[in-house]
PDB file of C-alpha atoms in Angstrom:
ATOM      1  CA  MET A 197     136.253 155.654 191.054  1.00  0.00           C
ATOM      2  CA  TRP A 198     138.327 152.681 193.452  1.00  0.00           C
ATOM      3  CA  LEU A 199     135.186 152.141 195.198  1.00  0.00           C
ATOM      4  CA  HIS A 200     133.555 150.890 191.663  1.00  0.00           C
ATOM      5  CA  LEU A 201     136.799 149.150 191.376  1.00  0.00           C
ATOM      6  CA  ALA A 202     137.266 147.378 194.210  1.00  0.00           C
ATOM      7  CA  ALA A 203     133.062 146.115 193.409  1.00  0.00           C
ATOM      8  CA  LEU A 204     134.189 144.813 190.470  1.00  0.00           C
ATOM      9  CA  VAL A 205     137.103 142.945 191.234  1.00  0.00           C
ATOM     10  CA  GLY A 206     134.674 141.572 194.391  1.00  0.00           C
ATOM     11  CA  LEU A 207     131.967 140.689 192.148  1.00  0.00           C
ATOM     12  CA  TYR A 208     134.227 138.933 189.238  1.00  0.00           C
ATOM     13  CA  TYR A 209     135.528 136.674 192.591  1.00  0.00           C
ATOM     14  CA  LEU A 210     132.710 136.031 193.742  1.00  0.00           C
ATOM     15  CA  LEU A 211     131.487 134.648 190.420  1.00  0.00           C
ATOM     16  CA  ARG A 212     134.111 132.417 189.875  1.00  0.00           C
ATOM     17  CA  TRP A 213     134.041 131.497 193.657  1.00  0.00           C
ATOM     18  CA  TYR A 214     130.845 130.084 192.335  1.00  0.00           C
ATOM     19  CA  ARG A 215     131.352 129.096 189.170  1.00  0.00           C
ATOM     20  CA  GLU A 216     134.272 126.784 190.154  1.00  0.00           C
ATOM     21  CA  ARG A 217     132.152 125.286 192.960  1.00  0.00           C
ATOM     22  CA  GLN A 218     129.696 123.358 190.655  1.00  0.00           C
ATOM     23  CA  VAL A 219     130.557 119.578 190.606  1.00  0.00           C
ATOM     24  CA  VAL A 220     130.506 117.218 187.853  1.00  0.00           C
ATOM     25  CA  SER A 221     127.570 114.756 188.235  1.00  0.00           C
ATOM     26  CA  ASP A 222     127.449 111.038 188.931  1.00  0.00           C
ATOM     27  CA  LEU A 223     131.558 110.819 189.814  1.00  0.00           C
ATOM     28  CA  ARG A 224     131.110 107.474 191.437  1.00  0.00           C
ATOM     29  CA  ASP A 225     130.573 105.892 187.689  1.00  0.00           C
ATOM     30  CA  LYS A 226     133.637 108.228 186.637  1.00  0.00           C
ATOM     31  CA  CYS A 227     137.147 106.125 186.425  1.00  0.00           C
ATOM     32  CA  VAL A 228     140.236 108.228 186.802  1.00  0.00           C
ATOM     33  CA  PHE A 229     144.081 106.585 185.642  1.00  0.00           C
ATOM     34  CA  ILE A 230     146.744 108.227 187.645  1.00  0.00           C
ATOM     35  CA  THR A 231     150.345 107.680 186.848  1.00  0.00           C
ATOM     36  CA  GLY A 232     153.096 107.843 189.511  1.00  0.00           C
ATOM     37  CA  CYS A 233     150.974 106.256 192.414  1.00  0.00           C
ATOM     38  CA  ASP A 234     153.821 104.838 194.480  1.00  0.00           C
ATOM     39  CA  SER A 235     154.464 108.011 196.835  1.00  0.00           C
ATOM     40  CA  GLY A 236     154.062 111.852 196.916  1.00  0.00           C
ATOM     41  CA  PHE A 237     151.141 113.498 194.900  1.00  0.00           C
ATOM     42  CA  GLY A 238     150.323 110.195 193.027  1.00  0.00           C
ATOM     43  CA  LYS A 239     149.563 107.927 195.825  1.00  0.00           C
ATOM     44  CA  LEU A 240     147.880 110.857 198.059  1.00  0.00           C
ATOM     45  CA  LEU A 241     145.726 111.743 195.414  1.00  0.00           C
ATOM     46  CA  ALA A 242     144.702 108.185 194.447  1.00  0.00           C
ATOM     47  CA  ARG A 243     143.701 107.703 198.070  1.00  0.00           C
ATOM     48  CA  GLN A 244     141.438 111.351 197.753  1.00  0.00           C
ATOM     49  CA  LEU A 245     140.142 110.159 195.123  1.00  0.00           C
ATOM     50  CA  ASP A 246     139.071 106.796 196.033  1.00  0.00           C
ATOM     51  CA  LEU A 247     137.658 107.953 199.188  1.00  0.00           C
ATOM     52  CA  ARG A 248     135.371 110.440 197.291  1.00  0.00           C
ATOM     53  CA  GLY A 249     133.940 107.492 195.499  1.00  0.00           C
ATOM     54  CA  LEU A 250     135.554 107.802 192.381  1.00  0.00           C
ATOM     55  CA  ARG A 251     137.019 104.905 190.594  1.00  0.00           C
ATOM     56  CA  VAL A 252     140.697 105.031 191.019  1.00  0.00           C
ATOM     57  CA  LEU A 253     142.950 103.153 188.224  1.00  0.00           C
ATOM     58  CA  ALA A 254     146.186 103.714 190.130  1.00  0.00           C
ATOM     59  CA  ALA A 255     149.369 103.048 187.785  1.00  0.00           C
ATOM     60  CA  CYS A 256     153.003 102.019 189.973  1.00  0.00           C
ATOM     61  CA  LEU A 257     156.692 100.902 188.942  1.00  0.00           C
ATOM     62  CA  THR A 258     156.989  98.798 191.917  1.00  0.00           C
ATOM     63  CA  ASP A 259     155.427  95.949 193.520  1.00  0.00           C
ATOM     64  CA  LYS A 260     155.784  97.372 196.704  1.00  0.00           C
ATOM     65  CA  GLY A 261     154.399 100.864 195.838  1.00  0.00           C
ATOM     66  CA  ALA A 262     151.070  98.868 194.045  1.00  0.00           C
ATOM     67  CA  GLU A 263     150.686  96.800 197.534  1.00  0.00           C
ATOM     68  CA  GLN A 264     151.361  99.542 199.833  1.00  0.00           C
ATOM     69  CA  LEU A 265     148.515 101.649 197.944  1.00  0.00           C
ATOM     70  CA  LYS A 266     145.810  98.576 197.966  1.00  0.00           C
ATOM     71  CA  ALA A 267     146.424  98.113 201.628  1.00  0.00           C
ATOM     72  CA  GLN A 268     145.198 101.750 202.277  1.00  0.00           C
ATOM     73  CA  THR A 269     142.398 102.310 199.902  1.00  0.00           C
ATOM     74  CA  SER A 270     139.129 100.262 199.542  1.00  0.00           C
ATOM     75  CA  ASP A 271     138.488  97.337 197.218  1.00  0.00           C
ATOM     76  CA  ARG A 272     137.602  99.802 194.408  1.00  0.00           C
ATOM     77  CA  LEU A 273     140.615 101.099 193.676  1.00  0.00           C
ATOM     78  CA  GLU A 274     142.905  98.632 190.864  1.00  0.00           C
ATOM     79  CA  THR A 275     146.749  98.938 190.603  1.00  0.00           C
ATOM     80  CA  VAL A 276     148.856  98.155 187.540  1.00  0.00           C
ATOM     81  CA  ILE A 277     152.424  98.255 186.735  1.00  0.00           C
ATOM     82  CA  LEU A 278     153.649 100.917 184.553  1.00  0.00           C
ATOM     83  CA  ASP A 279     156.892 102.109 183.364  1.00  0.00           C
ATOM     84  CA  VAL A 280     156.147 105.164 181.319  1.00  0.00           C
ATOM     85  CA  THR A 281     159.415 105.297 179.416  1.00  0.00           C
ATOM     86  CA  ARG A 282     159.017 101.146 177.960  1.00  0.00           C
ATOM     87  CA  THR A 283     156.176 101.479 174.813  1.00  0.00           C
ATOM     88  CA  GLU A 284     155.411  98.153 175.747  1.00  0.00           C
ATOM     89  CA  SER A 285     154.429  98.764 179.572  1.00  0.00           C
ATOM     90  CA  ILE A 286     152.197 101.883 178.246  1.00  0.00           C
ATOM     91  CA  ALA A 287     150.352  99.647 175.495  1.00  0.00           C
ATOM     92  CA  ALA A 288     149.580  97.265 178.077  1.00  0.00           C
ATOM     93  CA  ALA A 289     148.481  99.775 180.405  1.00  0.00           C
ATOM     94  CA  THR A 290     146.494 100.970 177.974  1.00  0.00           C
ATOM     95  CA  GLN A 291     144.424  97.586 176.949  1.00  0.00           C
ATOM     96  CA  TRP A 292     144.244  96.858 181.476  1.00  0.00           C
ATOM     97  CA  VAL A 293     142.498 100.567 180.887  1.00  0.00           C
ATOM     98  CA  LYS A 294     140.561  99.841 178.254  1.00  0.00           C
ATOM     99  CA  GLU A 295     139.120  96.435 179.526  1.00  0.00           C
ATOM    100  CA  ARG A 296     137.974  98.196 183.053  1.00  0.00           C
ATOM    101  CA  THR A 297     136.694 101.002 181.370  1.00  0.00           C
ATOM    102  CA  GLY A 298     134.273  99.815 178.715  1.00  0.00           C
ATOM    103  CA  ASP A 299     131.919 101.777 176.370  1.00  0.00           C
ATOM    104  CA  ARG A 300     132.355 104.525 179.458  1.00  0.00           C
ATOM    105  CA  GLY A 301     135.713 105.514 178.580  1.00  0.00           C
ATOM    106  CA  LEU A 302     138.071 107.063 180.961  1.00  0.00           C
ATOM    107  CA  TRP A 303     137.115 110.346 182.539  1.00  0.00           C
ATOM    108  CA  GLY A 304     140.724 111.486 184.033  1.00  0.00           C
ATOM    109  CA  LEU A 305     144.005 111.015 183.054  1.00  0.00           C
ATOM    110  CA  VAL A 306     146.736 112.188 185.423  1.00  0.00           C
ATOM    111  CA  ASN A 307     150.196 112.400 184.253  1.00  0.00           C
ATOM    112  CA  ASN A 308     151.776 112.671 187.347  1.00  0.00           C
ATOM    113  CA  ALA A 309     154.586 110.296 187.481  1.00  0.00           C
ATOM    114  CA  GLY A 310     158.315 112.103 187.375  1.00  0.00           C
ATOM    115  CA  ILE A 311     162.161 112.622 188.301  1.00  0.00           C
ATOM    116  CA  SER A 312     164.266 115.169 188.862  1.00  0.00           C
ATOM    117  CA  VAL A 313     167.890 114.027 188.707  1.00  0.00           C
ATOM    118  CA  PRO A 314     170.257 114.339 187.609  1.00  0.00           C
ATOM    119  CA  THR A 315     170.746 117.942 187.941  1.00  0.00           C
ATOM    120  CA  ALA A 316     173.654 119.912 187.514  1.00  0.00           C
ATOM    121  CA  PRO A 317     175.185 122.667 185.604  1.00  0.00           C
ATOM    122  CA  ASN A 318     174.132 122.006 181.950  1.00  0.00           C
ATOM    123  CA  GLU A 319     177.932 121.783 181.266  1.00  0.00           C
ATOM    124  CA  TRP A 320     178.540 118.912 183.320  1.00  0.00           C
ATOM    125  CA  LEU A 321     175.978 116.543 182.128  1.00  0.00           C
ATOM    126  CA  THR A 322     175.531 114.348 178.713  1.00  0.00           C
ATOM    127  CA  ARG A 323     172.854 113.409 176.480  1.00  0.00           C
ATOM    128  CA  GLN A 324     171.792 110.553 178.271  1.00  0.00           C
ATOM    129  CA  ASP A 325     171.675 112.614 181.494  1.00  0.00           C
ATOM    130  CA  PHE A 326     169.268 114.629 179.691  1.00  0.00           C
ATOM    131  CA  MET A 327     167.259 111.985 178.211  1.00  0.00           C
ATOM    132  CA  LYS A 328     166.741 109.898 181.151  1.00  0.00           C
ATOM    133  CA  VAL A 329     164.803 112.835 182.644  1.00  0.00           C
ATOM    134  CA  LEU A 330     163.120 113.967 179.304  1.00  0.00           C
ATOM    135  CA  ASN A 331     161.759 109.936 178.902  1.00  0.00           C
ATOM    136  CA  VAL A 332     159.973 110.098 182.042  1.00  0.00           C
ATOM    137  CA  ASN A 333     159.075 113.683 182.734  1.00  0.00           C
ATOM    138  CA  LEU A 334     157.920 114.799 178.961  1.00  0.00           C
ATOM    139  CA  LEU A 335     158.006 111.826 176.171  1.00  0.00           C
ATOM    140  CA  GLY A 336     156.505 109.301 179.290  1.00  0.00           C
ATOM    141  CA  VAL A 337     153.393 112.050 179.319  1.00  0.00           C
ATOM    142  CA  ILE A 338     152.946 112.650 175.640  1.00  0.00           C
ATOM    143  CA  GLU A 339     152.892 108.756 174.979  1.00  0.00           C
ATOM    144  CA  VAL A 340     150.679 108.040 177.922  1.00  0.00           C
ATOM    145  CA  THR A 341     148.585 110.667 176.555  1.00  0.00           C
ATOM    146  CA  LEU A 342     148.378 109.725 173.394  1.00  0.00           C
ATOM    147  CA  SER A 343     147.802 106.035 173.694  1.00  0.00           C
ATOM    148  CA  LEU A 344     144.350 106.880 176.387  1.00  0.00           C
ATOM    149  CA  LEU A 345     143.099 109.834 174.249  1.00  0.00           C
ATOM    150  CA  PRO A 346     140.563 107.742 172.275  1.00  0.00           C
ATOM    151  CA  LEU A 347     139.290 106.809 175.296  1.00  0.00           C
ATOM    152  CA  VAL A 348     139.607 109.791 177.328  1.00  0.00           C
ATOM    153  CA  ARG A 349     137.733 111.408 174.155  1.00  0.00           C
ATOM    154  CA  LYS A 350     135.210 108.971 174.148  1.00  0.00           C
ATOM    155  CA  ALA A 351     134.031 109.908 178.123  1.00  0.00           C
ATOM    156  CA  ARG A 352     134.610 113.660 177.125  1.00  0.00           C
ATOM    157  CA  GLY A 353     136.955 114.070 180.126  1.00  0.00           C
ATOM    158  CA  ARG A 354     139.865 115.668 181.662  1.00  0.00           C
ATOM    159  CA  VAL A 355     143.685 115.263 181.069  1.00  0.00           C
ATOM    160  CA  VAL A 356     145.791 116.915 183.744  1.00  0.00           C
ATOM    161  CA  ASN A 357     149.627 117.095 183.778  1.00  0.00           C
ATOM    162  CA  VAL A 358     151.687 118.123 186.480  1.00  0.00           C
ATOM    163  CA  SER A 359     154.176 120.530 185.469  1.00  0.00           C
ATOM    164  CA  SER A 360     155.731 122.576 187.993  1.00  0.00           C
ATOM    165  CA  VAL A 361     156.903 126.412 188.574  1.00  0.00           C
ATOM    166  CA  LEU A 362     160.525 125.407 186.807  1.00  0.00           C
ATOM    167  CA  GLY A 363     158.450 124.978 183.690  1.00  0.00           C
ATOM    168  CA  ARG A 364     157.834 128.766 183.802  1.00  0.00           C
ATOM    169  CA  VAL A 365     161.229 130.060 185.586  1.00  0.00           C
ATOM    170  CA  SER A 366     164.403 128.013 184.709  1.00  0.00           C
ATOM    171  CA  LEU A 367     166.481 128.137 187.757  1.00  0.00           C
ATOM    172  CA  TYR A 368     169.357 125.403 186.891  1.00  0.00           C
ATOM    173  CA  GLY A 369     170.811 122.993 184.584  1.00  0.00           C
ATOM    174  CA  GLY A 370     169.548 119.359 183.703  1.00  0.00           C
ATOM    175  CA  GLY A 371     166.654 117.977 182.125  1.00  0.00           C
ATOM    176  CA  TYR A 372     163.815 118.929 184.715  1.00  0.00           C
ATOM    177  CA  CYS A 373     163.271 122.150 183.716  1.00  0.00           C
ATOM    178  CA  VAL A 374     163.531 121.415 179.923  1.00  0.00           C
ATOM    179  CA  SER A 375     161.001 118.740 180.332  1.00  0.00           C
ATOM    180  CA  LYS A 376     158.659 120.651 182.145  1.00  0.00           C
ATOM    181  CA  TYR A 377     158.913 123.763 180.256  1.00  0.00           C
ATOM    182  CA  GLY A 378     157.920 121.002 177.071  1.00  0.00           C
ATOM    183  CA  VAL A 379     155.122 119.667 179.618  1.00  0.00           C
ATOM    184  CA  GLU A 380     154.114 123.175 179.519  1.00  0.00           C
ATOM    185  CA  ALA A 381     153.820 123.670 175.054  1.00  0.00           C
ATOM    186  CA  PHE A 382     152.403 120.257 175.155  1.00  0.00           C
ATOM    187  CA  SER A 383     149.652 120.790 177.405  1.00  0.00           C
ATOM    188  CA  ASP A 384     148.961 124.178 175.825  1.00  0.00           C
ATOM    189  CA  SER A 385     148.546 122.600 172.208  1.00  0.00           C
ATOM    190  CA  LEU A 386     146.478 119.682 173.771  1.00  0.00           C
ATOM    191  CA  ARG A 387     143.869 121.639 175.630  1.00  0.00           C
ATOM    192  CA  ARG A 388     143.408 123.945 171.974  1.00  0.00           C
ATOM    193  CA  GLU A 389     143.001 120.534 169.896  1.00  0.00           C
ATOM    194  CA  LEU A 390     140.697 118.655 172.089  1.00  0.00           C
ATOM    195  CA  SER A 391     138.896 121.879 172.860  1.00  0.00           C
ATOM    196  CA  HIS A 392     136.813 120.501 170.161  1.00  0.00           C
ATOM    197  CA  PHE A 393     135.393 117.542 171.635  1.00  0.00           C
ATOM    198  CA  GLY A 394     134.609 118.771 175.255  1.00  0.00           C
ATOM    199  CA  VAL A 395     138.059 117.406 176.675  1.00  0.00           C
ATOM    200  CA  LYS A 396     139.682 119.901 178.931  1.00  0.00           C
ATOM    201  CA  VAL A 397     143.223 119.826 180.014  1.00  0.00           C
ATOM    202  CA  ALA A 398     144.382 121.414 182.955  1.00  0.00           C
ATOM    203  CA  ILE A 399     148.144 122.166 184.234  1.00  0.00           C
ATOM    204  CA  ILE A 400     149.544 121.870 187.644  1.00  0.00           C
ATOM    205  CA  GLU A 401     152.588 124.024 188.342  1.00  0.00           C
ATOM    206  CA  PRO A 402     153.254 123.379 191.948  1.00  0.00           C
ATOM    207  CA  GLY A 403     156.083 125.294 193.727  1.00  0.00           C
ATOM    208  CA  PHE A 404     158.733 123.074 196.147  1.00  0.00           C
ATOM    209  CA  PHE A 405     156.915 120.377 197.799  1.00  0.00           C
ATOM    210  CA  LYS A 406     158.445 117.541 200.265  1.00  0.00           C
ATOM    211  CA  THR A 407     158.280 114.348 198.007  1.00  0.00           C
ATOM    212  CA  GLY A 408     160.823 112.407 196.346  1.00  0.00           C
ATOM    213  CA  VAL A 409     161.767 114.823 193.406  1.00  0.00           C
ATOM    214  CA  THR A 410     163.141 117.116 195.742  1.00  0.00           C
ATOM    215  CA  ASN A 411     165.137 114.391 198.010  1.00  0.00           C
ATOM    216  CA  THR A 412     167.944 116.290 198.859  1.00  0.00           C
ATOM    217  CA  GLU A 413     170.221 113.070 199.654  1.00  0.00           C
ATOM    218  CA  MET A 414     169.361 111.913 195.856  1.00  0.00           C
ATOM    219  CA  ILE A 415     170.345 115.177 194.234  1.00  0.00           C
ATOM    220  CA  TYR A 416     172.851 115.470 195.970  1.00  0.00           C
ATOM    221  CA  ARG A 417     174.584 112.406 195.202  1.00  0.00           C
ATOM    222  CA  THR A 418     173.844 112.927 191.628  1.00  0.00           C
ATOM    223  CA  PHE A 419     175.563 116.865 191.540  1.00  0.00           C
ATOM    224  CA  GLN A 420     178.651 115.010 193.290  1.00  0.00           C
ATOM    225  CA  LYS A 421     178.642 112.147 190.785  1.00  0.00           C
ATOM    226  CA  ALA A 422     178.392 114.289 187.765  1.00  0.00           C
ATOM    227  CA  TRP A 423     181.435 116.568 188.882  1.00  0.00           C
ATOM    228  CA  ASP A 424     183.136 113.557 189.541  1.00  0.00           C
ATOM    229  CA  GLN A 425     183.113 112.701 186.081  1.00  0.00           C
ATOM    230  CA  LEU A 426     184.051 116.115 185.010  1.00  0.00           C
ATOM    231  CA  GLY A 427     187.411 116.765 183.263  1.00  0.00           C
ATOM    232  CA  PRO A 428     190.230 118.755 185.331  1.00  0.00           C
ATOM    233  CA  GLU A 429     189.966 121.817 183.058  1.00  0.00           C
ATOM    234  CA  VAL A 430     185.912 121.906 183.585  1.00  0.00           C
ATOM    235  CA  LYS A 431     187.029 121.057 187.385  1.00  0.00           C
ATOM    236  CA  GLU A 432     188.978 124.507 187.284  1.00  0.00           C
ATOM    237  CA  ILE A 433     186.952 126.647 185.635  1.00  0.00           C
ATOM    238  CA  TYR A 434     184.234 125.963 188.183  1.00  0.00           C
ATOM    239  CA  GLY A 435     186.283 125.447 191.626  1.00  0.00           C
ATOM    240  CA  GLU A 436     185.932 123.424 194.755  1.00  0.00           C
ATOM    241  CA  GLY A 437     184.035 126.618 196.196  1.00  0.00           C
ATOM    242  CA  PHE A 438     181.662 126.542 193.337  1.00  0.00           C
ATOM    243  CA  LEU A 439     180.776 122.737 194.507  1.00  0.00           C
ATOM    244  CA  ALA A 440     180.663 123.204 198.283  1.00  0.00           C
ATOM    245  CA  SER A 441     178.419 126.300 198.043  1.00  0.00           C
ATOM    246  CA  SER A 442     176.336 124.779 195.373  1.00  0.00           C
ATOM    247  CA  ILE A 443     176.224 121.588 197.671  1.00  0.00           C
ATOM    248  CA  LYS A 444     175.318 124.014 200.777  1.00  0.00           C
ATOM    249  CA  SER A 445     172.025 125.155 198.467  1.00  0.00           C
ATOM    250  CA  ILE A 446     171.009 121.831 198.112  1.00  0.00           C
ATOM    251  CA  GLY A 447     170.829 121.335 201.635  1.00  0.00           C
ATOM    252  CA  LEU A 448     168.508 124.420 202.025  1.00  0.00           C
ATOM    253  CA  LEU A 449     166.271 123.015 199.397  1.00  0.00           C
ATOM    254  CA  GLU A 450     164.510 120.941 201.982  1.00  0.00           C
ATOM    255  CA  LYS A 451     163.604 123.621 204.438  1.00  0.00           C
ATOM    256  CA  GLN A 452     161.887 125.063 201.355  1.00  0.00           C
ATOM    257  CA  CYS A 453     159.954 122.531 200.738  1.00  0.00           C
ATOM    258  CA  THR A 454     156.503 122.776 201.972  1.00  0.00           C
ATOM    259  CA  HIS A 455     154.745 119.328 203.502  1.00  0.00           C
ATOM    260  CA  HIS A 456     151.241 119.868 202.902  1.00  0.00           C
ATOM    261  CA  LEU A 457     150.791 117.725 199.727  1.00  0.00           C
ATOM    262  CA  SER A 458     147.118 118.062 199.695  1.00  0.00           C
ATOM    263  CA  LEU A 459     147.567 121.926 198.397  1.00  0.00           C
ATOM    264  CA  VAL A 460     148.433 120.238 195.171  1.00  0.00           C
ATOM    265  CA  THR A 461     146.028 117.180 195.089  1.00  0.00           C
ATOM    266  CA  ASP A 462     143.645 119.376 195.742  1.00  0.00           C
ATOM    267  CA  CYS A 463     144.060 121.150 192.344  1.00  0.00           C
ATOM    268  CA  MET A 464     144.486 118.146 191.404  1.00  0.00           C
ATOM    269  CA  GLU A 465     140.944 116.926 192.187  1.00  0.00           C
ATOM    270  CA  HIS A 466     139.350 120.189 191.294  1.00  0.00           C
ATOM    271  CA  ALA A 467     140.543 119.675 187.922  1.00  0.00           C
ATOM    272  CA  LEU A 468     139.120 116.495 187.400  1.00  0.00           C
ATOM    273  CA  THR A 469     135.979 116.913 189.582  1.00  0.00           C
ATOM    274  CA  ALA A 470     134.897 120.917 189.015  1.00  0.00           C
ATOM    275  CA  CYS A 471     132.102 121.588 185.813  1.00  0.00           C
ATOM    276  CA  HIS A 472     134.514 124.372 185.259  1.00  0.00           C
ATOM    277  CA  PRO A 473     138.005 123.575 186.243  1.00  0.00           C
ATOM    278  CA  ARG A 474     140.546 126.310 185.531  1.00  0.00           C
ATOM    279  CA  THR A 475     143.609 126.604 182.817  1.00  0.00           C
ATOM    280  CA  ARG A 476     146.418 126.432 185.253  1.00  0.00           C
ATOM    281  CA  TYR A 477     146.587 125.816 188.871  1.00  0.00           C
ATOM    282  CA  ALA A 478     149.733 127.121 191.037  1.00  0.00           C
ATOM    283  CA  PRO A 479     149.563 125.225 194.579  1.00  0.00           C
ATOM    284  CA  GLY A 480     152.162 126.855 197.123  1.00  0.00           C
ATOM    285  CA  TRP A 481     152.705 130.184 198.715  1.00  0.00           C
ATOM    286  CA  ASP A 482     156.010 130.066 196.438  1.00  0.00           C
ATOM    287  CA  ALA A 483     154.453 129.485 193.464  1.00  0.00           C
ATOM    288  CA  LYS A 484     151.978 131.964 193.640  1.00  0.00           C
ATOM    289  CA  PHE A 485     153.839 135.167 194.913  1.00  0.00           C
ATOM    290  CA  LEU A 486     157.467 133.915 193.717  1.00  0.00           C
ATOM    291  CA  TYR A 487     157.872 132.239 190.731  1.00  0.00           C
ATOM    292  CA  LEU A 488     154.554 132.819 188.691  1.00  0.00           C
ATOM    293  CA  PRO A 489     155.460 136.699 189.444  1.00  0.00           C
ATOM    294  CA  MET A 490     159.261 136.293 188.242  1.00  0.00           C
ATOM    295  CA  SER A 491     157.746 134.491 184.990  1.00  0.00           C
ATOM    296  CA  TYR A 492     156.083 137.820 183.868  1.00  0.00           C
ATOM    297  CA  LEU A 493     159.190 140.264 184.591  1.00  0.00           C
ATOM    298  CA  PRO A 494     161.415 140.511 181.785  1.00  0.00           C
ATOM    299  CA  THR A 495     164.023 138.595 181.158  1.00  0.00           C
ATOM    300  CA  PHE A 496     167.014 140.956 182.002  1.00  0.00           C
ATOM    301  CA  LEU A 497     165.531 141.249 185.764  1.00  0.00           C
ATOM    302  CA  VAL A 498     164.864 137.540 185.980  1.00  0.00           C
ATOM    303  CA  ASP A 499     168.457 137.082 185.042  1.00  0.00           C
ATOM    304  CA  ALA A 500     170.137 139.420 187.566  1.00  0.00           C
ATOM    305  CA  MET A 501     167.709 137.762 189.994  1.00  0.00           C
ATOM    306  CA  ILE A 502     169.481 134.436 189.748  1.00  0.00           C
ATOM    307  CA  HIS A 503     172.441 135.558 188.700  1.00  0.00           C
ATOM    308  CA  TRP A 504     172.825 137.308 192.027  1.00  0.00           C
ATOM    309  CA  SER A 505     171.499 134.189 194.270  1.00  0.00           C
ATOM    310  CA  SER A 506     174.026 131.550 192.074  1.00  0.00           C
ATOM    311  CA  PRO A 507     176.965 130.288 193.513  1.00  0.00           C
ATOM    312  CA  ARG A 508     180.027 131.756 191.332  1.00  0.00           C
ATOM    313  CA  PRO A 509     182.235 129.728 189.198  1.00  0.00           C
ATOM    314  CA  ALA A 510     185.980 130.306 190.281  1.00  0.00           C
ATOM    315  CA  LYS A 511     187.121 131.902 186.784  1.00  0.00           C
ATOM    316  CA  ALA A 512     183.986 133.598 186.482  1.00  0.00           C
ATOM    317  CA  LEU A 513     184.793 136.743 184.425  1.00  0.00           C
TER     318      LEU A 513
END
């Protein structure tokens, strides 16, 4: 019995491996628009797809980021300045993409731009703190997608949205986890709607990688700022010990981060170039063997695990 089961499992993975190796034809004729190409995953993906021969349309937030990217790529790659929090900037970038794709449409849209701060206990933050993150990570993703959707549909192309393992397990307060849960929901509904038109939607759920999003100095600075703005009553409830323990945890984050960003960009590339892309990709060993399994556990177990590993407020019961 066990031998038959092992054979069936082996056959399943062999068939999946063969199916996922099939690549879309005429990649050199296809255009891919990527947001957040100043650094990190976006910059590496732009370079990777450019080497693969695709026509990359890279959106950067700054002129400096655009110039650095162009210096490292071929003449085929083009850049545009895009602030995903501004409607007029998105409209201008959409028109720019239309002029370059023409009747072919847009084969790939990669929503990669994102920020992670301010991050702190929810009680420490304001509505504006949440909106700062949501405007980029969620509302920006939605508006960019809706603006470019007619071009993607015309090409029967792909939408690749960068979420996170923190869109499956909420580890801390602030807008980041909220935004990534939103990206998951938006992507699921979008995938079901666009399946009628031959458009495929994939979600990338990375673990912890060494990028600007996990910059410990930036996270520490915004965490300390949130503490400094608290009233005396809340400071007394949490205590200086909670602050010190939290800052120590932030310092340890860098050691947990993987430096091999290609683990993520390879998943993005597969989602764009494979005939049969996956619905979800979970790059990183921490994603595969810790956070995704946690997301399937009963809620009370996940709560207990996070409670055990988190700093304890001074006035906790």
